[in-house]
Tab-separated table of C-alpha atoms and ligand atoms in Angstrom:
chain	number	residue	atom	x	y	z
X	1	MET	CA	211.584	211.436	115.004
X	2	ILE	CA	214.665	210.094	116.777
X	3	GLU	CA	216.921	208.097	114.437
X	4	LEU	CA	219.691	205.801	115.631
X	5	ARG	CA	222.746	205.046	113.477
X	6	THR	CA	224.508	201.726	113.206
X	7	PRO	CA	228.242	201.538	114.022
X	8	ALA	CA	228.862	201.282	110.258
X	9	GLN	CA	226.866	204.481	109.654
X	10	ILE	CA	228.786	206.299	112.389
X	11	GLU	CA	231.982	205.300	110.584
X	12	GLU	CA	230.468	206.758	107.391
X	13	MET	CA	229.888	210.041	109.250
X	14	ARG	CA	233.552	210.463	110.173
X	15	PRO	CA	234.699	212.098	106.905
X	16	ALA	CA	232.104	214.870	107.286
X	17	GLY	CA	233.242	215.466	110.857
X	18	ARG	CA	236.903	215.522	109.887
X	19	PHE	CA	236.243	217.954	107.047
X	20	VAL	CA	234.254	220.352	109.248
X	21	ALA	CA	237.120	220.271	111.774
X	22	GLU	CA	239.641	220.951	109.014
X	23	VAL	CA	237.685	223.965	107.757
X	24	LEU	CA	237.243	225.470	111.226
X	25	THR	CA	240.964	225.050	111.885
X	26	ALA	CA	241.780	226.837	108.601
X	27	LEU	CA	239.276	229.617	109.313
X	28	SER	CA	240.570	230.101	112.860
X	29	ALA	CA	244.095	230.485	111.488
X	30	ALA	CA	242.892	232.918	108.804
X	31	ALA	CA	240.815	235.102	111.136
X	32	ASP	CA	242.955	238.122	111.932
X	33	VAL	CA	242.808	241.878	112.311
X	34	GLY	CA	241.791	243.373	108.954
X	35	VAL	CA	240.336	240.158	107.542
X	36	ASN	CA	236.832	240.599	106.154
X	37	LEU	CA	234.015	238.235	107.161
X	38	LEU	CA	233.271	237.787	103.443
X	39	GLU	CA	236.846	236.536	102.931
X	40	LEU	CA	236.321	233.894	105.621
X	41	ASP	CA	233.079	232.810	103.923
X	42	ALA	CA	234.869	232.676	100.565
X	43	LEU	CA	237.644	230.521	102.036
X	44	ALA	CA	235.085	228.090	103.460
X	45	HIS	CA	233.238	228.073	100.129
X	46	GLN	CA	236.429	227.243	98.237
X	47	MET	CA	237.232	224.400	100.637
X	48	ILE	CA	233.695	223.019	100.143
X	49	LYS	CA	234.152	223.080	96.369
X	50	ASP	CA	237.593	221.468	96.542
X	51	ARG	CA	236.249	218.691	98.788
X	52	GLY	CA	233.038	218.126	96.817
X	53	ALA	CA	231.044	218.712	100.007
X	54	LYS	CA	227.586	220.290	100.203
X	55	SER	CA	226.834	223.355	102.329
X	56	CYS	CA	223.970	222.992	104.793
X	57	TYR	CA	223.622	226.761	105.039
X	58	ILE	CA	223.572	228.322	101.601
X	59	ASP	CA	219.994	227.320	100.695
X	60	TYR	CA	218.815	227.089	104.297
X	61	HIS	CA	215.453	228.795	104.745
X	62	PRO	CA	213.667	227.845	107.982
X	63	SER	CA	210.560	229.546	109.340
X	64	PHE	CA	212.649	231.972	111.409
X	65	GLY	CA	214.897	233.023	108.518
X	66	ALA	CA	214.048	236.039	106.396
X	67	SER	CA	215.293	234.462	103.142
X	68	PRO	CA	217.711	231.681	102.123
X	69	PHE	CA	220.959	232.178	104.094
X	70	GLY	CA	223.089	232.593	100.973
X	71	LYS	CA	226.465	231.973	102.675
X	72	VAL	CA	228.265	228.808	103.780
X	73	LEU	CA	229.463	230.035	107.178
X	74	CYS	CA	228.037	231.785	110.227
X	75	THR	CA	230.252	234.601	111.473
X	76	SER	CA	229.023	236.141	114.715
X	77	VAL	CA	231.058	239.071	116.070
X	78	ASN	CA	230.946	240.485	119.619
X	79	ASP	CA	227.292	241.040	120.612
X	80	ALA	CA	226.273	238.638	117.824
X	81	VAL	CA	226.382	235.052	119.064
X	82	LEU	CA	224.466	232.792	116.677
X	83	HIS	CA	223.554	232.652	112.973
X	84	GLY	CA	225.771	235.616	112.102
X	85	LEU	CA	225.304	236.372	108.399
X	86	PRO	CA	228.718	237.182	106.862
X	87	HIS	CA	228.756	240.785	105.657
X	88	ASP	CA	231.287	243.382	104.558
X	89	TYR	CA	233.127	243.843	107.856
X	90	ALA	CA	236.857	243.771	108.503
X	91	LEU	CA	237.763	242.326	111.909
X	92	VAL	CA	239.344	244.723	114.387
X	93	ASP	CA	241.685	244.128	117.306
X	94	GLY	CA	239.909	242.422	120.202
X	95	ASP	CA	236.861	241.190	118.277
X	96	LEU	CA	235.219	238.072	119.700
X	97	LEU	CA	234.355	235.915	116.685
X	98	SER	CA	232.199	232.790	116.613
X	99	LEU	CA	232.372	230.565	113.535
X	100	ASP	CA	229.649	227.981	112.947
X	101	PHE	CA	229.953	225.591	110.004
X	102	ALA	CA	227.967	222.604	108.756
X	103	VAL	CA	228.249	220.563	105.576
X	104	SER	CA	227.207	217.249	104.161
X	105	VAL	CA	229.917	214.860	102.897
X	106	ASP	CA	228.853	211.614	101.213
X	107	GLY	CA	225.305	212.233	102.458
X	108	TRP	CA	226.129	212.741	106.142
X	109	VAL	CA	226.129	216.055	107.985
X	110	ALA	CA	228.571	217.364	110.573
X	111	ASP	CA	228.106	220.631	112.462
X	112	SER	CA	230.602	222.445	114.676
X	113	ALA	CA	231.342	225.899	116.055
X	114	VAL	CA	234.242	227.666	117.716
X	115	SER	CA	234.780	231.070	119.301
X	116	LEU	CA	238.063	232.948	119.265
X	117	VAL	CA	239.479	236.406	119.823
X	118	VAL	CA	241.169	238.303	117.016
X	119	GLY	CA	244.266	240.225	118.098
X	120	THR	CA	244.508	241.379	121.716
X	121	PRO	CA	242.001	239.538	123.900
X	122	ARG	CA	239.978	240.944	126.747
X	123	GLU	CA	240.325	238.789	129.845
X	124	GLU	CA	236.536	238.510	130.221
X	125	ASP	CA	236.151	237.220	126.660
X	126	LEU	CA	238.747	234.490	127.189
X	127	LYS	CA	236.886	233.523	130.352
X	128	LEU	CA	233.569	233.324	128.460
X	129	ILE	CA	235.120	231.077	125.795
X	130	GLU	CA	236.613	228.914	128.540
X	131	VAL	CA	233.225	228.500	130.213
X	132	ALA	CA	231.574	227.559	126.913
X	133	THR	CA	234.390	225.061	126.253
X	134	LYS	CA	234.008	223.494	129.698
X	135	ALA	CA	230.245	223.328	129.261
X	136	LEU	CA	230.712	221.552	125.927
X	137	GLU	CA	233.127	219.071	127.523
X	138	ALA	CA	230.680	218.448	130.380
X	139	GLY	CA	227.835	217.896	127.931
X	140	ILE	CA	229.919	215.466	125.875
X	141	ALA	CA	230.948	213.538	129.016
X	142	ALA	CA	227.262	213.044	129.857
X	143	ALA	CA	226.481	211.739	126.349
X	144	VAL	CA	226.609	208.046	127.216
X	145	PRO	CA	224.070	205.240	126.847
X	146	GLY	CA	221.838	204.885	129.890
X	147	ASN	CA	221.950	208.575	130.728
X	148	ARG	CA	219.043	210.799	129.789
X	149	LEU	CA	218.947	213.879	127.604
X	150	GLY	CA	218.412	215.956	130.752
X	151	ASP	CA	221.791	214.792	132.049
X	152	ILE	CA	223.516	216.469	129.096
X	153	SER	CA	221.466	219.640	129.518
X	154	TRP	CA	222.038	219.696	133.276
X	155	ALA	CA	225.810	219.217	132.856
X	156	ILE	CA	225.990	222.174	130.464
X	157	GLY	CA	223.764	224.381	132.619
X	158	GLU	CA	225.740	223.610	135.772
X	159	VAL	CA	228.946	224.960	134.231
X	160	ALA	CA	227.133	228.128	133.182
X	161	HIS	CA	225.491	228.673	136.566
X	162	HIS	CA	228.786	228.153	138.408
X	163	ALA	CA	230.253	230.893	136.242
X	164	GLY	CA	227.292	233.145	137.022
X	165	LEU	CA	225.931	233.024	133.478
X	166	GLY	CA	222.329	232.762	132.352
X	167	VAL	CA	221.198	230.172	129.817
X	168	ASN	CA	218.910	230.816	126.863
X	169	LEU	CA	216.673	227.833	126.132
X	170	GLN	CA	215.415	228.987	122.713
X	171	PHE	CA	218.394	227.683	120.742
X	172	GLY	CA	220.416	224.613	121.650
X	173	GLY	CA	221.750	221.375	120.241
X	174	HIS	CA	219.957	218.992	117.898
X	175	GLY	CA	220.021	215.620	116.211
X	176	VAL	CA	222.397	215.379	113.227
X	177	GLY	CA	222.266	212.889	110.376
X	178	ARG	CA	221.241	213.119	106.744
X	179	THR	CA	220.115	216.686	107.488
X	180	MET	CA	221.477	219.369	109.812
X	181	HIS	CA	218.593	219.672	112.259
X	182	GLY	CA	216.821	216.592	113.572
X	183	ASP	CA	215.303	215.420	116.816
X	184	PRO	CA	215.965	215.622	119.669
X	185	HIS	CA	216.372	219.252	120.688
X	186	VAL	CA	219.242	219.433	123.222
X	187	PRO	CA	218.650	222.378	125.579
X	188	ASN	CA	221.624	224.012	127.285
X	189	ASP	CA	220.035	223.635	130.713
X	190	GLY	CA	217.654	221.146	132.240
X	191	ARG	CA	216.966	218.578	134.916
X	192	ALA	CA	219.242	215.604	135.423
X	193	GLY	CA	217.602	212.218	135.048
X	194	ARG	CA	214.772	213.557	132.860
X	195	GLY	CA	213.900	213.244	129.210
X	196	LEU	CA	214.842	210.875	126.420
X	197	LYS	CA	216.935	207.864	127.390
X	198	LEU	CA	220.231	208.002	125.484
X	199	LYS	CA	221.029	205.001	123.307
X	200	SER	CA	224.025	203.935	121.238
X	201	GLY	CA	223.699	205.335	117.736
X	202	LEU	CA	222.189	208.688	118.675
X	203	VAL	CA	224.177	211.457	116.965
X	204	ILE	CA	223.691	214.991	118.250
X	205	ALA	CA	225.208	218.422	118.030
X	206	ILE	CA	225.949	219.727	121.517
X	207	GLU	CA	226.329	223.498	121.430
X	208	PRO	CA	226.511	225.653	124.535
X	209	TRP	CA	226.486	229.395	123.917
X	210	PHE	CA	226.486	232.105	126.536
X	211	LEU	CA	226.413	235.872	126.837
X	212	HIS	CA	228.245	237.898	129.494
X	213	THR	CA	225.304	239.556	131.206
X	214	THR	CA	222.025	238.396	129.667
X	215	ASP	CA	220.278	235.384	128.165
X	216	GLU	CA	218.040	237.501	125.925
X	217	ILE	CA	218.617	237.891	122.210
X	218	TYR	CA	217.072	239.730	119.281
X	219	THR	CA	217.307	239.326	115.516
X	220	ASP	CA	219.412	241.830	113.596
X	221	PRO	CA	217.684	243.665	110.716
X	222	ASP	CA	219.604	241.299	108.366
X	223	GLY	CA	216.960	238.717	109.358
X	224	TRP	CA	219.472	236.155	110.636
X	225	THR	CA	222.130	237.366	113.053
X	226	LEU	CA	221.133	236.902	116.700
X	227	ARG	CA	222.485	239.576	119.037
X	228	SER	CA	222.407	239.989	122.796
X	229	GLN	CA	219.631	242.220	124.067
X	230	ASP	CA	222.037	244.264	126.220
X	231	GLY	CA	225.006	244.462	123.844
X	232	SER	CA	227.168	242.077	125.854
X	233	ARG	CA	229.359	239.623	123.974
X	234	GLY	CA	228.765	235.945	123.383
X	235	ALA	CA	230.714	232.710	122.904
X	236	HIS	CA	229.585	229.483	121.211
X	237	MET	CA	231.264	226.066	121.133
X	238	GLU	CA	229.805	223.078	119.299
X	239	HIS	CA	230.681	219.531	118.340
X	240	THR	CA	228.816	216.732	116.582
X	241	VAL	CA	228.917	213.746	118.919
X	242	ALA	CA	227.993	210.086	118.405
X	243	ILE	CA	226.769	208.262	121.495
X	244	THR	CA	228.212	204.734	121.515
X	245	ALA	CA	228.682	201.819	123.897
X	246	ASP	CA	232.387	202.721	123.955
X	247	GLY	CA	231.637	206.297	124.995
X	248	PRO	CA	231.027	209.526	123.100
X	249	ILE	CA	232.826	209.946	119.760
X	250	VAL	CA	233.485	213.600	118.934
X	251	LEU	CA	233.153	213.446	115.148
X	252	THR	CA	234.237	217.075	114.667
X	253	ALA	CA	237.242	216.952	117.035
X	254	ARG	CA	240.014	219.364	115.956
Q	301	MG	MG1	226.336	224.579	114.167
């Protein structure tokens, strides 16, 4: 079911968005060579406790998950791109790390992700992050009343195709509100002018993610982490965006 929020409700969603942005900024600063993924999860967990927020991940147990997630943060490294389950791993120079974080504050959810390189970057990884960032910006720009859902998907897909990247349609953006995953599904590629008509009050997570040389993924034996089929690396950028008459509001802007 598609739910629309009033301007007052969108205002109520801002603290969640600001907090998610704050945590991702702190985690990005903390992520360094030698830092363990479990330390990043612990930092996020402490910030959640200090803020009195509620993790959307820790008890999360959807049909595709092996068991409740058990952590508050997704840490996807190199060939892992989505749903990375934090484990005992110390980051090494050149690692491509994607952080995905969602919490509820005062009953409203915000969801955001960022990719970064730890230590010395590879040129191709910076390029992949740049493409994902541009795709996110293009998707956000298309998130205006009167457009259709397909316009957002098309805008994202166009950036990917221009960069010579494939697009996986299994996992994409989603409605955000009282819970983390609502309608509509927001695919990262599609046909302009098609699909749901966008209205003021629709709040969605827009989240392009791409892999260097494939669009195929498989699930790690941990039951959660999604890795590229061919071992190539991935990048993932996400914001929670409110569609309004005054244009898109990026609730998780950093
Ligand atoms: Mg997310």
